[in-house]
Structure formats: structure tokens, C-alpha cells
Amino acid sequence: MKQNVVLRVARPTNDLEAIVRFYRDGLGLDELARFENHDGFDGVMLGKPGEAHHFEFTRAHGHDAGRAPTKDNLVVFYLPDADDWQAAIARMKAHGHQPVPSFNPYWDRRGVTFEDGDGYRVVLQNAAWGAPSAGVT
């Protein structure tokens, strides 16, 4: 029996609760699971129930996670419906997150970029995604 592929994007943080507020409250993701002191780690999984992808953010006790290595470390959410896109931007702003200029100007043409407390960036892109066949779309 063939199993579905699931994508987990996992990364550390020093401020787990601030990151949860950014991704759960600001972006509107759901808290799927949480654990505390599992082999010295606390963590939260965020995503949408039933979807084949989610984020895991962890905090290691006594370890400095540092910040994003560059301003071009991105997660992009494609929101083709203009109303959904505007609502997502409004929700981020309502939770105190302000847009930042994108490092790559491509993302500013049809998107809005926000930076989480660790310096990682999220782009809300008003476009449908399709695998590019010949070049950038």
C-alpha cells in the first residue's frame, strides 16, 4: 500500500511562544500538537488538520538557536484569491506584524513579506502556484 508523503519543516527558536503567536495567530495556522521536555526539547507543530505539511518549532533547553542566516530564507504561501490574500495580510497586521521589504524584489511585485521574531521571512503571494516549465513564473 502506497503511503502519502508528508512534509514537516522543522527549525529551532529561542522564543517558542512568540513564534507560535506569529504562525498560529498571525498566519492562522492551527496548533496540531505540543510537547514539553522531550529529551530536553519543547515543541509545537502548526499547520492545518488533514494537510500533508506542517511546521515544527522547537526550543532546546540551554541552547541558543540563533537567527535566520539571511533575509532570503523564505516560506511562501500562495493565495490566489485576492480576498483571502487581503484577509491574510490584515490578520498579520492586526496581530502587530508589519510588512518588510523583500530581499528579492520579485516577491514585492505580487506579495507581501513579514519577518518572524527569529528573522525568518514569510511571503503571502497573491498568485496561484504551478510548477514552472521553463523559467520563473
Short mmCIF file of C-alpha atoms in Angstrom, two decimals:
data_model
loop_
_atom_site.label_atom_id
_atom_site.label_comp_id
_atom_site.label_asym_id
_atom_site.label_seq_id
_atom_site.Cartn_x
_atom_site.Cartn_y
_atom_site.Cartn_z
CA MET A 1 0.00 0.00 0.00
CA LYS A 2 1.42 3.37 -1.05
CA GLN A 3 1.61 6.00 1.69
CA ASN A 4 1.26 9.74 1.19
CA VAL A 5 4.31 11.93 1.61
CA VAL A 6 4.13 14.40 4.49
CA LEU A 7 6.38 17.45 4.66
CA ARG A 8 7.50 18.77 8.04
CA VAL A 9 9.54 21.95 8.13
CA ALA A 10 11.37 21.91 11.45
CA ARG A 11 13.52 24.60 12.97
CA PRO A 12 14.66 25.83 16.36
CA THR A 13 13.79 29.06 18.12
CA ASN A 14 14.72 30.76 21.38
CA ASP A 15 11.21 32.19 21.88
CA LEU A 16 8.73 29.43 21.21
CA GLU A 17 5.65 31.35 22.34
CA ALA A 18 6.42 34.40 20.15
CA ILE A 19 6.91 32.12 17.15
CA VAL A 20 3.64 30.33 17.91
CA ARG A 21 1.83 33.68 18.03
CA PHE A 22 3.30 34.68 14.65
CA TYR A 23 2.42 31.44 12.83
CA ARG A 24 -0.77 30.47 14.68
CA ASP A 25 -2.38 33.82 15.40
CA GLY A 26 -0.88 35.92 12.62
CA LEU A 27 -0.86 33.38 9.78
CA GLY A 28 -3.91 31.49 11.01
CA LEU A 29 -2.34 28.05 11.31
CA ASP A 30 -3.71 25.59 13.85
CA GLU A 31 -1.79 24.09 16.73
CA LEU A 32 -1.67 20.39 15.85
CA ALA A 33 0.47 19.12 18.73
CA ARG A 34 2.69 20.32 21.55
CA PHE A 35 5.30 18.64 23.72
CA GLU A 36 7.43 19.67 26.70
CA ASN A 37 10.79 18.41 27.90
CA HIS A 38 11.06 15.58 25.39
CA ASP A 39 14.76 14.72 25.69
CA GLY A 40 15.44 18.37 26.56
CA PHE A 41 13.22 19.88 23.86
CA ASP A 42 9.90 21.71 23.90
CA GLY A 43 7.99 21.96 20.65
CA VAL A 44 4.86 22.85 18.77
CA MET A 45 3.52 21.59 15.43
CA LEU A 46 1.46 24.08 13.43
CA GLY A 47 -0.49 23.57 10.23
CA LYS A 48 -3.97 22.68 9.04
CA PRO A 49 -5.59 19.41 10.11
CA GLY A 50 -5.59 16.83 7.33
CA GLU A 51 -2.99 18.65 5.22
CA ALA A 52 0.24 16.87 4.26
CA HIS A 53 2.55 19.59 5.56
CA HIS A 54 3.20 21.39 8.82
CA PHE A 55 5.80 23.31 10.79
CA GLU A 56 7.58 22.10 13.89
CA PHE A 57 9.23 24.73 16.06
CA THR A 58 11.45 23.56 18.90
CA ARG A 59 13.34 25.06 21.80
CA ALA A 60 16.30 23.12 23.17
CA HIS A 61 16.91 23.72 26.85
CA GLY A 62 20.22 25.53 27.37
CA HIS A 63 20.89 26.05 23.63
CA ASP A 64 20.94 29.29 21.62
CA ALA A 65 19.10 28.74 18.34
CA GLY A 66 20.36 31.94 16.75
CA ARG A 67 18.67 33.88 13.97
CA ALA A 68 17.95 33.27 10.30
CA PRO A 69 21.19 33.16 8.32
CA THR A 70 19.93 35.56 5.60
CA LYS A 71 16.96 37.76 4.70
CA ASP A 72 16.24 35.42 1.79
CA ASN A 73 15.24 32.41 3.94
CA LEU A 74 11.58 32.26 2.95
CA VAL A 75 8.41 30.30 3.31
CA VAL A 76 5.92 31.30 0.60
CA PHE A 77 2.17 30.87 0.88
CA TYR A 78 0.40 31.15 -2.48
CA LEU A 79 -3.02 32.74 -2.03
CA PRO A 80 -4.62 33.12 -5.49
CA ASP A 81 -7.90 34.59 -4.22
CA ALA A 82 -7.44 38.37 -3.74
CA ASP A 83 -9.93 38.50 -0.85
CA ASP A 84 -8.18 35.65 1.00
CA TRP A 85 -4.82 37.33 0.37
CA GLN A 86 -6.02 40.70 1.71
CA ALA A 87 -7.58 38.98 4.74
CA ALA A 88 -4.29 37.18 5.48
CA ILE A 89 -2.37 40.46 5.32
CA ALA A 90 -4.95 42.18 7.53
CA ARG A 91 -4.77 39.35 10.09
CA MET A 92 -0.97 39.66 10.28
CA LYS A 93 -1.19 43.42 10.77
CA ALA A 94 -3.98 43.05 13.35
CA HIS A 95 -1.60 40.85 15.37
CA GLY A 96 1.12 43.51 15.26
CA HIS A 97 3.24 42.20 12.36
CA GLN A 98 4.27 44.80 9.80
CA PRO A 99 5.44 44.08 6.23
CA VAL A 100 9.13 44.32 5.41
CA PRO A 101 10.73 44.89 2.01
CA SER A 102 11.69 41.61 0.41
CA PHE A 103 15.38 40.93 -0.21
CA ASN A 104 14.48 39.68 -3.70
CA PRO A 105 12.25 42.33 -5.35
CA TYR A 106 10.34 39.59 -7.19
CA TRP A 107 8.34 38.88 -4.03
CA ASP A 108 7.24 42.51 -3.66
CA ARG A 109 5.52 42.52 -7.08
CA ARG A 110 2.60 40.29 -6.06
CA GLY A 111 3.38 39.53 -2.46
CA VAL A 112 3.83 40.93 1.00
CA THR A 113 6.68 39.77 3.22
CA PHE A 114 6.64 39.50 7.02
CA GLU A 115 9.53 38.61 9.32
CA ASP A 116 9.13 36.44 12.42
CA GLY A 117 10.97 37.09 15.67
CA ASP A 118 13.89 34.89 14.60
CA GLY A 119 14.42 36.77 11.33
CA TYR A 120 12.86 34.13 9.06
CA ARG A 121 10.52 35.54 6.47
CA VAL A 122 7.08 34.56 5.21
CA VAL A 123 5.72 35.78 1.88
CA LEU A 124 1.99 35.97 1.28
CA GLN A 125 1.90 35.76 -2.52
CA ASN A 126 -1.24 36.73 -4.44
CA ALA A 127 -0.82 34.13 -7.17
CA ALA A 128 -1.57 30.52 -7.94
CA TRP A 129 1.42 28.22 -7.85
CA GLY A 130 2.21 25.99 -10.72
CA ALA A 131 5.40 24.09 -11.35
CA PRO A 132 7.42 26.29 -13.71
CA SER A 133 8.08 24.55 -17.01
CA ALA A 134 10.61 26.98 -18.46
CA GLY A 135 11.78 29.76 -16.22
CA VAL A 136 10.38 31.76 -13.36
CA THR A 137 6.64 32.30 -13.11
#
